[in-house]
Coordinates of C-alpha atoms and ligand atoms in Angstrom, one line a residue:
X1 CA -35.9 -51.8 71.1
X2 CA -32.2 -51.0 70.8
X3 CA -30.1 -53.9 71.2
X4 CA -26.5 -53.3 69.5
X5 CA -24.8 -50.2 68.8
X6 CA -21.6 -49.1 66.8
X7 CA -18.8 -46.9 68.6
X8 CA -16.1 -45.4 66.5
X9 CA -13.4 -42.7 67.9
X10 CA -12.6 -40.2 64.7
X11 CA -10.3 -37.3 64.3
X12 CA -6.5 -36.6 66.1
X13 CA -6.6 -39.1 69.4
X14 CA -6.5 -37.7 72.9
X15 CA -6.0 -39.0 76.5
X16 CA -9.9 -40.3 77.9
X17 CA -11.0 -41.9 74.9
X18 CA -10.3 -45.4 76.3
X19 CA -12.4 -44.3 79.0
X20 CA -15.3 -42.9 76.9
X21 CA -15.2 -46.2 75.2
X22 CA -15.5 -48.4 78.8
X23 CA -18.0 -46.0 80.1
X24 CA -20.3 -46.8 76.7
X25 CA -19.8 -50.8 77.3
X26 CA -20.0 -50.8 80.9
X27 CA -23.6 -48.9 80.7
X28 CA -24.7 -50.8 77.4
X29 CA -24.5 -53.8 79.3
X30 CA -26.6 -52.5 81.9
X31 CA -29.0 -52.2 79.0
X32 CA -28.8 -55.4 77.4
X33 CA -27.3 -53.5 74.7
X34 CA -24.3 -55.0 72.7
X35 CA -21.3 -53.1 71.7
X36 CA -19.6 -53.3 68.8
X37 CA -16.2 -51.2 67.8
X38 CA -14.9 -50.1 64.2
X39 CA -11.1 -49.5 63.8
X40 CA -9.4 -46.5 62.7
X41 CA -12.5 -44.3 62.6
X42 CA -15.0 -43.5 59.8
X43 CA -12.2 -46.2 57.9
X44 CA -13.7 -49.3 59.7
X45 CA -17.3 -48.7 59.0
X46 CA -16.6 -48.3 55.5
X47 CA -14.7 -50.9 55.6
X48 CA -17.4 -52.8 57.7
X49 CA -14.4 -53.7 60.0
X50 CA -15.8 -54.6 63.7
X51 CA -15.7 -56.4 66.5
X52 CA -17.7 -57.1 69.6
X53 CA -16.4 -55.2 72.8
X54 CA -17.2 -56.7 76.2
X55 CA -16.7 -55.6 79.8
X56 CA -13.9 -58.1 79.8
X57 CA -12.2 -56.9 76.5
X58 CA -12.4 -53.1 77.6
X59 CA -11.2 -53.6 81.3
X60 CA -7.8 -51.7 82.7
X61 CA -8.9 -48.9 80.2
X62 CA -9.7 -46.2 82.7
X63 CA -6.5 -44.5 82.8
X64 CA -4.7 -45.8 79.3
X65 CA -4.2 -42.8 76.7
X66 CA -4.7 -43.1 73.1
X67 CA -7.2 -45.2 71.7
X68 CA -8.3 -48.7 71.7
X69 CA -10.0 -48.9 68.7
X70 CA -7.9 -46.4 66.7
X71 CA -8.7 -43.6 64.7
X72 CA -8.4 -41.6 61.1
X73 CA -9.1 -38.4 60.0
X74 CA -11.3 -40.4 57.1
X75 CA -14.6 -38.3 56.0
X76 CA -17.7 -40.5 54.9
X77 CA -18.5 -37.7 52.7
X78 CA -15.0 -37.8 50.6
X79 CA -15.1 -41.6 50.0
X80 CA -16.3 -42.9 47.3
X81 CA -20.2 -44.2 48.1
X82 CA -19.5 -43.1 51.6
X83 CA -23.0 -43.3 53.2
X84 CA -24.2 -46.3 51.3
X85 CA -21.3 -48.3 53.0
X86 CA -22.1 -46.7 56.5
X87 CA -25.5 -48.1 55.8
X88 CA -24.6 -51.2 54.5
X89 CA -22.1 -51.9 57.8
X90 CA -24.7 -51.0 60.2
X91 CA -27.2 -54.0 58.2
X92 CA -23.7 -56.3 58.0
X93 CA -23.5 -55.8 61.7
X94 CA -27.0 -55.4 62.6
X95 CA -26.8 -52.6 64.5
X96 CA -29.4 -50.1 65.4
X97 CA -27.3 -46.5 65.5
X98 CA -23.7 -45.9 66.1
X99 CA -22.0 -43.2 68.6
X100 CA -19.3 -41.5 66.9
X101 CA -16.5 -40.0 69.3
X102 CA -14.7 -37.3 67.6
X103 CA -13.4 -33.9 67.2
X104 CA -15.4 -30.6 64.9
X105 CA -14.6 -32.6 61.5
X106 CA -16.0 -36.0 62.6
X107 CA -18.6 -34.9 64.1
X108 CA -19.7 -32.0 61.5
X109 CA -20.3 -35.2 58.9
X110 CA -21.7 -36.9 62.0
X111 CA -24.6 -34.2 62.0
X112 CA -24.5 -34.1 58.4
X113 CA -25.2 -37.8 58.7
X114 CA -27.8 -37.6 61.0
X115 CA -29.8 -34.8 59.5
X116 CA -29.6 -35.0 56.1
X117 CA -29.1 -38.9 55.6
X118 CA -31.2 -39.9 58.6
X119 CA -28.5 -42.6 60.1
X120 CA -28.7 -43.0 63.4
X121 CA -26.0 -41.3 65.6
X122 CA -25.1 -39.4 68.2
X123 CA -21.8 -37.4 68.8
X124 CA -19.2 -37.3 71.9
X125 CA -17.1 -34.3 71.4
X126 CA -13.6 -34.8 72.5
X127 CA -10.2 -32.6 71.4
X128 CA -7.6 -31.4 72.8
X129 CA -8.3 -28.1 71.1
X130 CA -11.5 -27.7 73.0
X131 CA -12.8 -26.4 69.6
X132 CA -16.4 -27.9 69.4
X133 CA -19.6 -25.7 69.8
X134 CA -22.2 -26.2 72.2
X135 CA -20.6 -28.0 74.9
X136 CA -18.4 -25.6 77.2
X137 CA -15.6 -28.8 77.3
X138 CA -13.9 -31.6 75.5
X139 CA -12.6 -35.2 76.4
X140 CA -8.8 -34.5 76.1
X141 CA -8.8 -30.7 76.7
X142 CA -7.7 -30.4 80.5
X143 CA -4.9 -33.1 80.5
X144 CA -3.5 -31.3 77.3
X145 CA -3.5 -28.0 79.7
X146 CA -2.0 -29.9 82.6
X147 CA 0.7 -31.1 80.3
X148 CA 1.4 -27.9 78.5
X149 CA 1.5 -25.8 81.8
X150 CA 3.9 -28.3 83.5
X151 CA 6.2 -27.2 80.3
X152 CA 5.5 -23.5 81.4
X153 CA 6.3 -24.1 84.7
X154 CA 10.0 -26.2 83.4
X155 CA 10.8 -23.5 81.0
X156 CA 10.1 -20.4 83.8
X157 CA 13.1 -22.0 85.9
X158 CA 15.4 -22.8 82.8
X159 CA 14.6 -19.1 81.3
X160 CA 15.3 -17.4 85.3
X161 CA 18.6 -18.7 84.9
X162 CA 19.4 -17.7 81.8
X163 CA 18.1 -14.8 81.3
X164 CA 16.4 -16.0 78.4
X165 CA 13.4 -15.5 76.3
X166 CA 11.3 -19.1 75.8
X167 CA 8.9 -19.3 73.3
X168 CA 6.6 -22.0 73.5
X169 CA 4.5 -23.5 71.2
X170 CA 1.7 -25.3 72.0
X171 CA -1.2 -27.2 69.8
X172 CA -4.4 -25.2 68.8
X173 CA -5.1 -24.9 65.2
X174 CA -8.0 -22.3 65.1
X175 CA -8.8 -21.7 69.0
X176 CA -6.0 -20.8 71.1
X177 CA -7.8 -22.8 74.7
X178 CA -4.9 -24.9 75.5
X179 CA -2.3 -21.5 74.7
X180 CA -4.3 -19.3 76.9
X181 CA -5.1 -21.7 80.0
X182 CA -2.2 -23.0 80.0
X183 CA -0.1 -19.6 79.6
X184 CA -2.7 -18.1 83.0
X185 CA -1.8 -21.0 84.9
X186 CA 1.9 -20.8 84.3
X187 CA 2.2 -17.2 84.4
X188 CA 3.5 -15.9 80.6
X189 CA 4.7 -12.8 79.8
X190 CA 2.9 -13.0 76.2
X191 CA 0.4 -15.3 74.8
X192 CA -0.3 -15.2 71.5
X193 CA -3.9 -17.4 70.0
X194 CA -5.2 -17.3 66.7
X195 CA -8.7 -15.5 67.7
X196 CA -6.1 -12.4 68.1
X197 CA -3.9 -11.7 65.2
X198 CA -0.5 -10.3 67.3
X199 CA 1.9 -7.6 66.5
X200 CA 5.4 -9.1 66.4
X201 CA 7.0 -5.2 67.1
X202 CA 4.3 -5.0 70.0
X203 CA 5.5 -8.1 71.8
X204 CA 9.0 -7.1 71.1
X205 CA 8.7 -4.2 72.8
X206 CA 6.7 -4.9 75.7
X207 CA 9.3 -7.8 76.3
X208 CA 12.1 -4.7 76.7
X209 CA 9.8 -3.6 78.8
X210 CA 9.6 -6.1 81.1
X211 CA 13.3 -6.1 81.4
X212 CA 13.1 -2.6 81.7
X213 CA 11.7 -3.2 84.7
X214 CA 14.3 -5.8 86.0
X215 CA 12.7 -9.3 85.1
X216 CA 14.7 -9.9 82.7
X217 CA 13.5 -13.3 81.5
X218 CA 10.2 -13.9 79.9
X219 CA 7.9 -16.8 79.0
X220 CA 5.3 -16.6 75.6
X221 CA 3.3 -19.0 74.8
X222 CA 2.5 -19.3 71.1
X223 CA -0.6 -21.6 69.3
X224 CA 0.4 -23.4 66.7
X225 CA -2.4 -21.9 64.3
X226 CA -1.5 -18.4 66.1
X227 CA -1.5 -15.2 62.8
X228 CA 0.1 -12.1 63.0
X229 CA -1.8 -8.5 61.9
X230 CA -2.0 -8.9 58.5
X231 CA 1.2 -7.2 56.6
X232 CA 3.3 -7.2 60.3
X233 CA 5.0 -10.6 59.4
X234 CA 5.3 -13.0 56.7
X235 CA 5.2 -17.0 58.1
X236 CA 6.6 -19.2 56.0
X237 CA 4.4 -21.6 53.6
X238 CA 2.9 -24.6 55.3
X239 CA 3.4 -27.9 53.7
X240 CA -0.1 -30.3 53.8
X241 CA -1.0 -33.6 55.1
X242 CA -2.4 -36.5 53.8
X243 CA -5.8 -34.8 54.5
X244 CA -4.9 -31.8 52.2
X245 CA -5.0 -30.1 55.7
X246 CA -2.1 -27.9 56.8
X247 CA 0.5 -29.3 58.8
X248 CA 0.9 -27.0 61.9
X249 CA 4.0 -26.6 64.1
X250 CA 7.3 -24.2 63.7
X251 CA 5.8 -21.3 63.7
X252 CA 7.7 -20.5 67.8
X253 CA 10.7 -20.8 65.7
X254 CA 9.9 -17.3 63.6
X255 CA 8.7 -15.8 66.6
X256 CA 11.9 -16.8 68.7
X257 CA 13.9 -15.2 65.9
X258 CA 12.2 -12.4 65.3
X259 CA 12.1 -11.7 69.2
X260 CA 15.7 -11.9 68.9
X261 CA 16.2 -9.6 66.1
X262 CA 13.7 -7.0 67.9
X263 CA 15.2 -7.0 71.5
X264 CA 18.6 -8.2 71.4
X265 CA 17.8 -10.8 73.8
X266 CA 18.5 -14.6 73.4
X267 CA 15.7 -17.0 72.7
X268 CA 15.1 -20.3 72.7
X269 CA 11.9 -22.4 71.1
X270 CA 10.1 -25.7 72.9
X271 CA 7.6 -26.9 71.0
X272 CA 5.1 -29.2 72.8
X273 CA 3.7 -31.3 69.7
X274 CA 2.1 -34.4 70.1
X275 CA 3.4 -34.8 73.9
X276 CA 0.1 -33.2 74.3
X277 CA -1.9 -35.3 72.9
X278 CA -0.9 -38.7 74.4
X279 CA -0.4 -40.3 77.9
X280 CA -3.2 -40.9 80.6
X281 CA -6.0 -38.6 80.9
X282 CA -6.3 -36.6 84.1
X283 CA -9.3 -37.0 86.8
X284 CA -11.2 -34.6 85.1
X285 CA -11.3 -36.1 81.7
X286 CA -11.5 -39.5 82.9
X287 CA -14.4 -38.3 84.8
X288 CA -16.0 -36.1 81.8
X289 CA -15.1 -39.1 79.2
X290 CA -17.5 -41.4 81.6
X291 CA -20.2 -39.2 82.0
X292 CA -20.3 -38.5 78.1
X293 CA -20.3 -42.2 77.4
X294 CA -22.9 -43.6 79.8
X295 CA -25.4 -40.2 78.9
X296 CA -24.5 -41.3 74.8
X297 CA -25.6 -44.7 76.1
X298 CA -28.5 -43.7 77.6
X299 CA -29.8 -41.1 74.9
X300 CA -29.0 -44.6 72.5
X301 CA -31.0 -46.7 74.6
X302 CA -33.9 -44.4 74.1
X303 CA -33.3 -44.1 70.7
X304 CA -32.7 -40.3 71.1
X305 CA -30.1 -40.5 68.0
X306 CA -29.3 -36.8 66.4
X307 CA -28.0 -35.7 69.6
X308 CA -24.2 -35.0 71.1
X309 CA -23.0 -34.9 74.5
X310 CA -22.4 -31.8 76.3
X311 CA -20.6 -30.2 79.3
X312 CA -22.8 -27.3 79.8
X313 CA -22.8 -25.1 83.7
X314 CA -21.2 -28.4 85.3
X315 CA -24.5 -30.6 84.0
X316 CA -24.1 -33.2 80.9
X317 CA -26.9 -32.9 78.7
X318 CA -27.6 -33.5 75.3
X319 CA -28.0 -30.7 72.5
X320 CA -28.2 -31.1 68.8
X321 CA -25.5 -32.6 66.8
X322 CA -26.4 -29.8 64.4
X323 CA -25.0 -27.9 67.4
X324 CA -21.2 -28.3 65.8
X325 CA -22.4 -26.6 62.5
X326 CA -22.3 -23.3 64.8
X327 CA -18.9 -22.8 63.9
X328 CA -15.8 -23.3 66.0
X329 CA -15.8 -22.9 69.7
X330 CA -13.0 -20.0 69.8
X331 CA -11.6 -18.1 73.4
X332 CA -14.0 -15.1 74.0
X333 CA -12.4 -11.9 74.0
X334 CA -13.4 -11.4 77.6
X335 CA -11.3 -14.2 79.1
X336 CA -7.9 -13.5 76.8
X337 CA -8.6 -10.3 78.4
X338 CA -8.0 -10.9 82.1
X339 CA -4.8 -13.4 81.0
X340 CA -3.3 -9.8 79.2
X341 CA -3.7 -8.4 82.9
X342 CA -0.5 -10.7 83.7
X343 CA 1.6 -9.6 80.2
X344 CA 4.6 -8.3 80.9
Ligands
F6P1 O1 -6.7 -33.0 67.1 C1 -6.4 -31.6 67.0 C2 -4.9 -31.4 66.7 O2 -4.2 -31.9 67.9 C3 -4.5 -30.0 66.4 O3 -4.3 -29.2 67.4 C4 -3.3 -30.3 65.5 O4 -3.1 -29.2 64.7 C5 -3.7 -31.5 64.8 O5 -4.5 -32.2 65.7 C6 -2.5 -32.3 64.4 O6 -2.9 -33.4 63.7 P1 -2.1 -34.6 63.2 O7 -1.8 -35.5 64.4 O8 -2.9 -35.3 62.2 O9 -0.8 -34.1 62.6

């Protein structure tokens, strides 16, 4: 019988993992089950660092961004006797299996954890990059588009009366989901993702075409991890962080210039940053981030660890953490497709 469980959020925060986290107490409860929270991610396990959560330590968490128990970008795997310390916290702390709430990288050592250590675990996908395989959404991904096309919509009455080109740069390291929803919903001239490498001369012209044709402002919006066509346009080097990971964000200011150079016209960047990743989580991902935590509670309760939460035709399901280890959830041609109907 499962009676205590481990909850740790992993990975960049986003707004509804406060509610994931009162969703998984609130239906533990109902279980008997007792919770227990690690700080700052994989971090607090190894460092055995938890503490109980109750229904009264987790209430007004609804609608509060960031993360109550904090998080790291720390991998089990790159730390020094990393899985004997995961199992050593789960015997500290008693606990029967732990449900990891994180992005591709935490949960890709959560599966690797689960299938080739046998810990017991089980995976809620969340990201603002909506990134993750095998579930068709992530916690975080729709109130990073709501923010992102309210900037869309600011910049189109800023650029009308200036006559302006605005480039904005939004996050999305190797999927351009928040670039492309968010440039549809606001109406761009140009969107440019990193599932298609762009042609700097190609957008330059088709933005003279567009004034050509009397509009003679224009909106693109640019993901962060966006490439050009290999040999159109050199980007300049990009510094690492503490991870050894590449620290995204500028490159609106090389398109902006080289817009500039191109057409003549004047451009300006905005680049959205971490505005996207914090503040309260919409309906939807409140709603999402509570019907991942109380099914994760439920598979827990019937001790069906291995799994991860997923969004899949409007139904929450689990499928296979191995389910991550498919490779990066990226935007299908198809759909970049019908936003390129509104270029120009
Ligand atoms: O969590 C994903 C993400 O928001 C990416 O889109 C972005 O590149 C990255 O996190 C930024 O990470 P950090 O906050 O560690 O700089």
């Amino acid at each position: 019988m499962v009676s205590r469980i481990g909850i740790l959020t992993g990975g960049g925060d986003c707004p509804g993992l406060n509610a994931a986290i009162r969703a998984i107490v609130r239906r533990a409860d109902q279980h008997n089950i007792q919770t227990y929270g690690f700080r700052n991610g994989w971090k607090g396990v190894l460092e055995s660092q938890a503490k109980q959560l109750t229904i009264s330590s987790t209430r007004g968490l609804l609608d509060r961004g960031g993360t109550l128990l904090g998080t790291s970008r720390v991998d089990p795997y790159r730390e020094p006797d990393g899985i004997g310390r995961i199992r050593e916290a789960l015997d500290v702390h008693r606990l029967d299996g732990l449900i990891v709430i994180g992005g591709e990288g935490t949960l890709a050592a959560t599966a690797r954890l689960s299938e080739d250590e046998g810990i017991p675990v089980l995976g809620i996908p969340k990201t603002i990059d909506n990134d993750v395989a095998g579930t068709e959404l992530t916690i975080g991904f729709l109130t990073a588009v709501d923010t992102a096309t309210e900037a869309v919509d600011r910049l189109h009455s800023t650029a009308e009366s200036h006559n302006r080109v605005m480039v904005l740069e939004v996050m999305g390291r190797h999927a351009g989901w928040i670039a492309t929803y968010a440039g549809m919903a606001g109406g761009a001239d140009a969107i440019l993702i990193p599932e298609v490498p762009f042609d700097i001369e190609a957008v330059g012209r088709h933005l003279k075409h567009r004034a050509g044709s009397g509009r003679d402002f224009s909106i693109v919006v640019v993901a962060e991890g966006a490439e050009p066509v290999p040999g159109t346009l050199e980007l300049a080097e990009t510094p690492k962080d503490e991870f050894g990971r590449p620290k995204l964000g500028g490159i609106g200011h090389t398109i902006a210039h080289e817009i500039e150079e191109r057409t003549g016209f004047p451009a300006r960047v905005t680049i959205l940053g971490h505005v996207q990743r914090g503040g309260s989580p919409n309906p939807m991902d409140r709603v999402l981030a509570t019907r991942f935590g109380v099914k994760a509670t439920d598979l827990a309760q019937q001790g069906e660890w291995g799994h991860m939460t997923a969004y899949v035709g409007g139904v929450v399901r689990p499928v296979p953490l191995g389910s991550v280890a498919d490779g990066l959830k990226t935007v299908p041609e198809a759909l970049y497709r019908v936003a390129e109907v509104f270029f120009g």
